[in-house]
Short mmCIF file of C-alpha atoms in Angstrom, two decimals:
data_model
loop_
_atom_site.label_atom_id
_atom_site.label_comp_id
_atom_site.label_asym_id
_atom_site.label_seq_id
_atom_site.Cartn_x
_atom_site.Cartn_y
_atom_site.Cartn_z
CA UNK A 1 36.66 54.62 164.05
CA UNK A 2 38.13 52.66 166.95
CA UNK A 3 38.95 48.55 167.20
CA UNK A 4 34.86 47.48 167.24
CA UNK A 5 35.74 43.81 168.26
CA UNK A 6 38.71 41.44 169.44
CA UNK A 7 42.32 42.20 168.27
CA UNK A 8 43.66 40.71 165.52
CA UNK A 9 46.16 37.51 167.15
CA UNK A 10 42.82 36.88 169.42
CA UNK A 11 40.48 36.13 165.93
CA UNK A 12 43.14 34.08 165.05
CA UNK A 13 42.35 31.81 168.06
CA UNK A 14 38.69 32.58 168.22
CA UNK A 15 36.45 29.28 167.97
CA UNK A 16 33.63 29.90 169.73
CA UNK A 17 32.02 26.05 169.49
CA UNK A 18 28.89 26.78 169.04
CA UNK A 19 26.71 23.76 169.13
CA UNK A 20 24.64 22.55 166.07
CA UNK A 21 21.32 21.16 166.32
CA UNK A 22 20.77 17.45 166.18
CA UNK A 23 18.58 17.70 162.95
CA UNK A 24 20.07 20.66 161.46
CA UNK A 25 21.25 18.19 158.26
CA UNK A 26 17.31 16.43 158.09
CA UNK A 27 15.60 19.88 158.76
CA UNK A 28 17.34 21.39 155.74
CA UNK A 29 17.38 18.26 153.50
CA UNK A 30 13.49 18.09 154.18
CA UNK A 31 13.45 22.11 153.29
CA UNK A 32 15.02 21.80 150.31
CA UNK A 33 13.36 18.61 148.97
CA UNK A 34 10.11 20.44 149.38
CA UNK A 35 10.84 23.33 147.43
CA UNK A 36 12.86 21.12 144.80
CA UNK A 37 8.94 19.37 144.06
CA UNK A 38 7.35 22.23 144.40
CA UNK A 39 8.94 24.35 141.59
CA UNK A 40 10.73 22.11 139.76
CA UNK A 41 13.75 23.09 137.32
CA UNK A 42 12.36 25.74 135.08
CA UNK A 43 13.72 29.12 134.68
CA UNK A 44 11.84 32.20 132.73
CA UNK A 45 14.49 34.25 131.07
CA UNK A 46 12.68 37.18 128.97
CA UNK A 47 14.74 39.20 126.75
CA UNK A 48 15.71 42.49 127.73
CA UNK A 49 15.98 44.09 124.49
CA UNK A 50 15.89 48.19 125.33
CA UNK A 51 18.85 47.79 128.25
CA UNK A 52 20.78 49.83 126.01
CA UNK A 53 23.84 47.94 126.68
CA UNK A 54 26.22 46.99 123.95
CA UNK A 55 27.97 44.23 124.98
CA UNK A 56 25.77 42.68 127.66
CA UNK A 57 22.52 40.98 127.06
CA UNK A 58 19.80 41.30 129.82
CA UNK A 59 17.45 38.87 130.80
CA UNK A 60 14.63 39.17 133.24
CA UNK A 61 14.76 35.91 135.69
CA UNK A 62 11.87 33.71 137.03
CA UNK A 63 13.08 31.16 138.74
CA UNK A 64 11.19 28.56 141.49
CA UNK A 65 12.27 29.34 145.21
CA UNK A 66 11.12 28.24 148.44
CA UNK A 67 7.45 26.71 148.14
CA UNK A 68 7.57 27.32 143.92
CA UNK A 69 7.38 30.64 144.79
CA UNK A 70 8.86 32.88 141.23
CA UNK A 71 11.69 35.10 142.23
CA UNK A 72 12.93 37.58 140.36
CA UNK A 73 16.89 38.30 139.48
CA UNK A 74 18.68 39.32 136.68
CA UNK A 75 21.08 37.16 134.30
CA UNK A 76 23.64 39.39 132.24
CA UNK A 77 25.88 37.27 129.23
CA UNK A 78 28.68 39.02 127.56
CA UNK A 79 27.38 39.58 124.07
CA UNK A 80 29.16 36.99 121.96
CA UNK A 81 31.00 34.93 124.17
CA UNK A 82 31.23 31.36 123.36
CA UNK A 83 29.94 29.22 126.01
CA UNK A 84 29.58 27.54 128.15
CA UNK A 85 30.63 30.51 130.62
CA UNK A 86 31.43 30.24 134.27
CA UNK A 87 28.41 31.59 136.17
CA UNK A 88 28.75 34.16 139.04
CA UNK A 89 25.19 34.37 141.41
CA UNK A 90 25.33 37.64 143.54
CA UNK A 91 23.34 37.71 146.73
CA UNK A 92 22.16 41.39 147.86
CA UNK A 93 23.02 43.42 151.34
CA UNK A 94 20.22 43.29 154.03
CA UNK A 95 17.41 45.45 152.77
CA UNK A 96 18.91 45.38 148.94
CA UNK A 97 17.20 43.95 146.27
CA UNK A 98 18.59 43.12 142.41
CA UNK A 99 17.91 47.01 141.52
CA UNK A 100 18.51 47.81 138.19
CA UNK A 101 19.96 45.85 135.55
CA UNK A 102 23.21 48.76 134.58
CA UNK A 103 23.60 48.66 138.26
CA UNK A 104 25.77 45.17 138.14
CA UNK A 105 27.84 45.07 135.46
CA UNK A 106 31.56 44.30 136.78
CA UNK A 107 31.14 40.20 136.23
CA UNK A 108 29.86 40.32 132.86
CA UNK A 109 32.46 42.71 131.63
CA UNK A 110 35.03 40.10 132.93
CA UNK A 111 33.42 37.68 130.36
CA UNK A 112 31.14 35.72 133.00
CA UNK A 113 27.41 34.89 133.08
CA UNK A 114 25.74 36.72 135.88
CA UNK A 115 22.67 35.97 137.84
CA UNK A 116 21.75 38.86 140.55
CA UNK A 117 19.15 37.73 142.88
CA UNK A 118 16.69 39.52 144.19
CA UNK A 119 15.87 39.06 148.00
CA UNK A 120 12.19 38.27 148.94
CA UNK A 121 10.49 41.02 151.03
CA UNK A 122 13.32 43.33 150.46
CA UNK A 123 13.54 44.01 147.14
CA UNK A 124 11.08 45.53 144.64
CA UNK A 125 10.43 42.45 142.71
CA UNK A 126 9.69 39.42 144.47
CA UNK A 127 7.34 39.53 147.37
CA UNK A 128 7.24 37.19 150.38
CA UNK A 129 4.20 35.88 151.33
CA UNK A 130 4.61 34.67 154.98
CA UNK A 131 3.09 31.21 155.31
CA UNK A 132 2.34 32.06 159.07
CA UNK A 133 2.24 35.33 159.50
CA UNK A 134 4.50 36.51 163.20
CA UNK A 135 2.15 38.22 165.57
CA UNK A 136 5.32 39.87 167.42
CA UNK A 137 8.22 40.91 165.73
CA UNK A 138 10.43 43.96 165.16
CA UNK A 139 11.26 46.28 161.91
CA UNK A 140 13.24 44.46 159.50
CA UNK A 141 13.30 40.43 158.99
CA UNK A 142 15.80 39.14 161.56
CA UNK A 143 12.60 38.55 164.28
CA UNK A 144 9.95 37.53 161.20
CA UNK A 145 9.03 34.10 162.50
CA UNK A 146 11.63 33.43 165.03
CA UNK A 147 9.17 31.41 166.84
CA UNK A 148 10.41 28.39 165.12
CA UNK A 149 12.98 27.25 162.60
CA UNK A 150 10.04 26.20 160.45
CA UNK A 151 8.29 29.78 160.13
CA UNK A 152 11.66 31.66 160.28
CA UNK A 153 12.66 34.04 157.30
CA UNK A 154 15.77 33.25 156.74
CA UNK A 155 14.18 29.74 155.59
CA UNK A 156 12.77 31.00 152.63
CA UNK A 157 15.17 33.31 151.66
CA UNK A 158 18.45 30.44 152.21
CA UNK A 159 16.29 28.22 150.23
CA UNK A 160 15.74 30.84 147.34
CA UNK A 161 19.59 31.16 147.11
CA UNK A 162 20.26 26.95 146.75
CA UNK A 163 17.10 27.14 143.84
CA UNK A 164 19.23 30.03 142.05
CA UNK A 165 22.05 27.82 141.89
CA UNK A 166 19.81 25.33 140.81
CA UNK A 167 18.24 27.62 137.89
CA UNK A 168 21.54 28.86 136.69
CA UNK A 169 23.66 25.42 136.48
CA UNK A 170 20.52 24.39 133.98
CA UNK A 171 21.19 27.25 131.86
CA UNK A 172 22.70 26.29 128.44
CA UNK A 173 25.44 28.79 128.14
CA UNK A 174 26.44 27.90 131.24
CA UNK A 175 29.13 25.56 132.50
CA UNK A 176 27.60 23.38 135.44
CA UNK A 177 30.74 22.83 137.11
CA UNK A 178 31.90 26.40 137.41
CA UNK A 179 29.18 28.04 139.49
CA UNK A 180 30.59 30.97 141.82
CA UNK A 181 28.73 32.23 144.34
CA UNK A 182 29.25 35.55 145.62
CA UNK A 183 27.92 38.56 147.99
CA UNK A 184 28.81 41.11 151.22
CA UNK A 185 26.89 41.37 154.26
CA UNK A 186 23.96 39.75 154.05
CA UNK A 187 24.95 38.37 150.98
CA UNK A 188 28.30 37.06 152.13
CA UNK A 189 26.29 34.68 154.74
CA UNK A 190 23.79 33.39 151.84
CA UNK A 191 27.17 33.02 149.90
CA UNK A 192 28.23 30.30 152.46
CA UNK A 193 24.79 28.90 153.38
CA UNK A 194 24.52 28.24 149.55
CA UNK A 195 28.11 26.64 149.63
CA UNK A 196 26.93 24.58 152.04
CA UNK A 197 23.73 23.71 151.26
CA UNK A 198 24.23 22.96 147.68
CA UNK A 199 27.56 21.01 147.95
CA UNK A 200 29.28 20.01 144.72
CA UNK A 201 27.10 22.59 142.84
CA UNK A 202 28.82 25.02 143.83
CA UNK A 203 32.79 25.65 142.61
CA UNK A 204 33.93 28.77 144.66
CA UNK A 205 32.18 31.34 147.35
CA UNK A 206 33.06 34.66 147.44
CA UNK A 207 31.72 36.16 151.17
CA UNK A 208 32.54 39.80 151.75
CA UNK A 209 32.62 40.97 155.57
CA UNK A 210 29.46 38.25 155.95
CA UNK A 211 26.68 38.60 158.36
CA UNK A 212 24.13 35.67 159.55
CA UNK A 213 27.23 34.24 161.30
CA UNK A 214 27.10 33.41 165.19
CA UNK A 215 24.13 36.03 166.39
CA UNK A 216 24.36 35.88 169.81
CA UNK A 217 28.03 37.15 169.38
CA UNK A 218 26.33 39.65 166.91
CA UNK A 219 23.33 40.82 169.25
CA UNK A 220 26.25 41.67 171.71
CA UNK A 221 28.91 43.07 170.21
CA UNK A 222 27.33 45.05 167.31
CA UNK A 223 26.96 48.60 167.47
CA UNK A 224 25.14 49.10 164.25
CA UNK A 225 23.32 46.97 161.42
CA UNK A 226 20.58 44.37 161.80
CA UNK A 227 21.97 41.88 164.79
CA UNK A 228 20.47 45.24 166.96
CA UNK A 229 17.06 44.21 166.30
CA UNK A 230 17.65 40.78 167.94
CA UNK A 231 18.33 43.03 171.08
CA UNK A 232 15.43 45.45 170.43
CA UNK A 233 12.91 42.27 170.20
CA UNK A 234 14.23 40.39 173.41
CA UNK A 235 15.12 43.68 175.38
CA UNK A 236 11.13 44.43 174.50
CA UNK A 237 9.30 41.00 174.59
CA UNK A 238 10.65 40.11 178.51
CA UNK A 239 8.46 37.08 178.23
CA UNK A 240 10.46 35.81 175.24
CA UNK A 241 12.61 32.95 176.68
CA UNK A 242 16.45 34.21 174.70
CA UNK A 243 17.43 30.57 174.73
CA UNK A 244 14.63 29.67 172.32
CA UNK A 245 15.24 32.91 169.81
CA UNK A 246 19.39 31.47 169.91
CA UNK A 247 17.90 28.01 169.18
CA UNK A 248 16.00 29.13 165.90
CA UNK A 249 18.65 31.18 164.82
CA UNK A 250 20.98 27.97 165.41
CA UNK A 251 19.41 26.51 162.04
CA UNK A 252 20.93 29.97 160.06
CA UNK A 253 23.92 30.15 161.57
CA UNK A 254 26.76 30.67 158.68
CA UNK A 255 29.52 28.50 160.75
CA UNK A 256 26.98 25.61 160.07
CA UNK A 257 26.76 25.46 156.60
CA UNK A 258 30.26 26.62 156.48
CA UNK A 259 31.15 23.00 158.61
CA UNK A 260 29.54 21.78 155.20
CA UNK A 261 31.53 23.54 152.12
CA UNK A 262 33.99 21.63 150.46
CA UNK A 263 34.20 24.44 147.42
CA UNK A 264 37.43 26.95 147.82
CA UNK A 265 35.85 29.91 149.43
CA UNK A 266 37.61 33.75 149.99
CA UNK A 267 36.05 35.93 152.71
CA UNK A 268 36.97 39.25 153.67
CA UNK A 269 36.67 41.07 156.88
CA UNK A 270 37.06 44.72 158.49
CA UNK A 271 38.38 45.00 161.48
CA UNK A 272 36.51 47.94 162.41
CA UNK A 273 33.18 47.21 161.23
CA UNK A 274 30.74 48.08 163.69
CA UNK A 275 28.03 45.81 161.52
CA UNK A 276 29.44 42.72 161.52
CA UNK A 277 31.63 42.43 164.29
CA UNK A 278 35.02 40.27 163.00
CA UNK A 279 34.81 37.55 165.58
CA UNK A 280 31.67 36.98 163.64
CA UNK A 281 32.93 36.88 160.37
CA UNK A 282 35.69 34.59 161.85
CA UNK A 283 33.67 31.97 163.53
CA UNK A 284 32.74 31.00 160.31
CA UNK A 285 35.93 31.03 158.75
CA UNK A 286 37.65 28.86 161.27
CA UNK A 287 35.17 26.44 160.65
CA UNK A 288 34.90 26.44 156.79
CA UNK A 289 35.87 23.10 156.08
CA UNK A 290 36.87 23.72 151.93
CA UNK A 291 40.28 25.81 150.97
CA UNK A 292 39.92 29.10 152.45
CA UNK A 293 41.53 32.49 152.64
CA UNK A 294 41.03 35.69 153.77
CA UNK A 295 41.48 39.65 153.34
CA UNK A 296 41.87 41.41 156.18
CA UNK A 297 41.02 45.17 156.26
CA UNK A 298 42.88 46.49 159.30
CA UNK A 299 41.16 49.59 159.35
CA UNK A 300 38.06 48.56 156.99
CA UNK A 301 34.09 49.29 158.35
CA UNK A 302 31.29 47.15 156.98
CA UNK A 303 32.55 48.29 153.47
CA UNK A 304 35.56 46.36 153.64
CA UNK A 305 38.18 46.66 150.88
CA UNK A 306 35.54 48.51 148.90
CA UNK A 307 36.66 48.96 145.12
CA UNK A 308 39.66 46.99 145.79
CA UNK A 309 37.90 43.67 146.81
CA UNK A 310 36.55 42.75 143.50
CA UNK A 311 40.01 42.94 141.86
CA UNK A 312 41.29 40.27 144.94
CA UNK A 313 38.17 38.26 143.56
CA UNK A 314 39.23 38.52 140.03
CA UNK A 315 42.79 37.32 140.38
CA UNK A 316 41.96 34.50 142.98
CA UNK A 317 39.50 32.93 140.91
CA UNK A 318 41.77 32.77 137.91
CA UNK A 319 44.27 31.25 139.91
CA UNK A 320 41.82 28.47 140.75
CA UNK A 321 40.94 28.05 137.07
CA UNK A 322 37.49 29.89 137.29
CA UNK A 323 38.72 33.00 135.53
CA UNK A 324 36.38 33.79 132.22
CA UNK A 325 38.71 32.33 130.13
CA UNK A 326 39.71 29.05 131.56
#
């Protein structure tokens, strides 16, 4: 697979300025403020008692998102550790959902608490009911409500990830202070929307090869993956003004939130990922305003570093203090 993007000394440079909107800080204080009195602080957590796993305990999650709404995730605790654990909330890949419970077992077995999050609409568990339903969009969620900033997706869904962090800081064997949060793809741009959005609440982001990170860059350069549907909605809706689609998006837009971070974050990013192209992935990284590093995967796709990613996390994190055991 050939170069998909810029080469490497020109990412290095590459700071696209891409303007924020005026009220992107009131527009997402209002957003979360909303869903904050609509579902308060309560978490279900219900036993899992037949996972048939011998040193985790499984819980299945309720927790309030966007509007109250419950959404469904996973929490796995090392059987026997003594708390209060640092907490690790996984955000899934577009289409993904939390899956199975023996599906995720990697942070747990390193001795931390573990909350995997389902995604509304895409996963199995936690449905999204659109509160205005999009009379034009294409397969997929990248077009569902792009009207407007208000009916967009990516609303509900960026909200649900700031209410997880919410949920799992109140949890008892948890520590507060030490909440990681972590995820590729799709989940790598909810990793630093939640960094953003939640502030101090969150300790570290983890953001594999992220996507939701300067779209009109993606709906231009990508070859593959979900910025293609921007492209098939405008290049079939001709009375769709582009200008106005780039303006919703604006509010979603990972360098944004990343502008807002102050927790150490570690990306990763391959640069042959026909996905999410790298001058994507770094137009949020130049502008991550916390300590930040990255892995670069010279001849990675969208997978990355693959199997050899989560050791990088592993080590870096106990370097910062956030390992499981101190």
């Amino acid at each position: 697979m050939p170069l998909t993007d810029m080469p490497l000394d020109a990412l290095r440079d590459y700071r696209p300025g891409v303007p924020e909107p005026e009220d992107f800080d009131g527009f997402w204080a209002r957003t979360l403020a909303a869903a904050r009195a609509a579902g308060g602080t309560s978490a279900e957590y219900r036993l899992v008692p037949d996972s048939r796993l011998a040193t985790v305990e499984v819980f299945d999650v309720r927790f309030p998102g966007w509007g109250g709404q419950p959404i469904a995730a996973w929490l796995l605790l090392p059987r026997g550790a003594e708390g209060p654990l640092p907490a690790v909330v996984t955000y899934q890949g577009y289409s993904g959902g939390r899956g199975l419970c023996t599906e995720n077992l990697l942070w747990s077995a390193a001795g931390y608490a573990h909350l995997i999050v389902d995604s509304r609409g895409q996963g199995h568990d936690t449905p999204d009911p659109d509160p205005v339903p999009t009379a034009q969009w294409v397969g997929g969620f990248m077009t569902r409500g792009i009207d407007s900033p208000e009916n967009f997706y990516y609303r509900r869904l960026m909200t649900d990830c700031v209410r997880a962090v919410d949920a799992i800081r109140a949890h008892p064997a948890v520590d507060a202070d030490r909440v990681i949060v972590q995820g590729g793809s799709q989940g790598g741009g909810l990793a630093l929307a939640a960094a953003g959005l939640a502030g101090d609440a969150v300790a570290a982001a983890l953001a594999d090869v992220p996507f939701l990170s300067h779209y009109r860059r993606g709906a231009e350069v990508a070859s593959d993956g979900p910025y293609r549907e921007l492209v098939t909605y405008l290049g079939s809706h001709r009375r769709v003004d582009p200008a106005g689609v780039f303006a919703t998006l604006n509010y979603f837009d990972a360098q944004h939130f990343a502008a807002r971070a102050t927790a150490p974050a570690h990306l990763s990013v391959g640069l042959m990922d026909p996905v999410c192209p790298p001058s994507t992935v770094y137009a949020a990284y130049h502008r991550y305003a916390g300590e930040k590093d990255m892995t670069i995967w010279q001849f990675g796709d969208h997978g990355g570093g693959r199997g050899s990613q989560p050791v990088k996390h592993l080590n870096w994190l106990a370097a910062r203090g956030l390992g499981a055991g101190g």
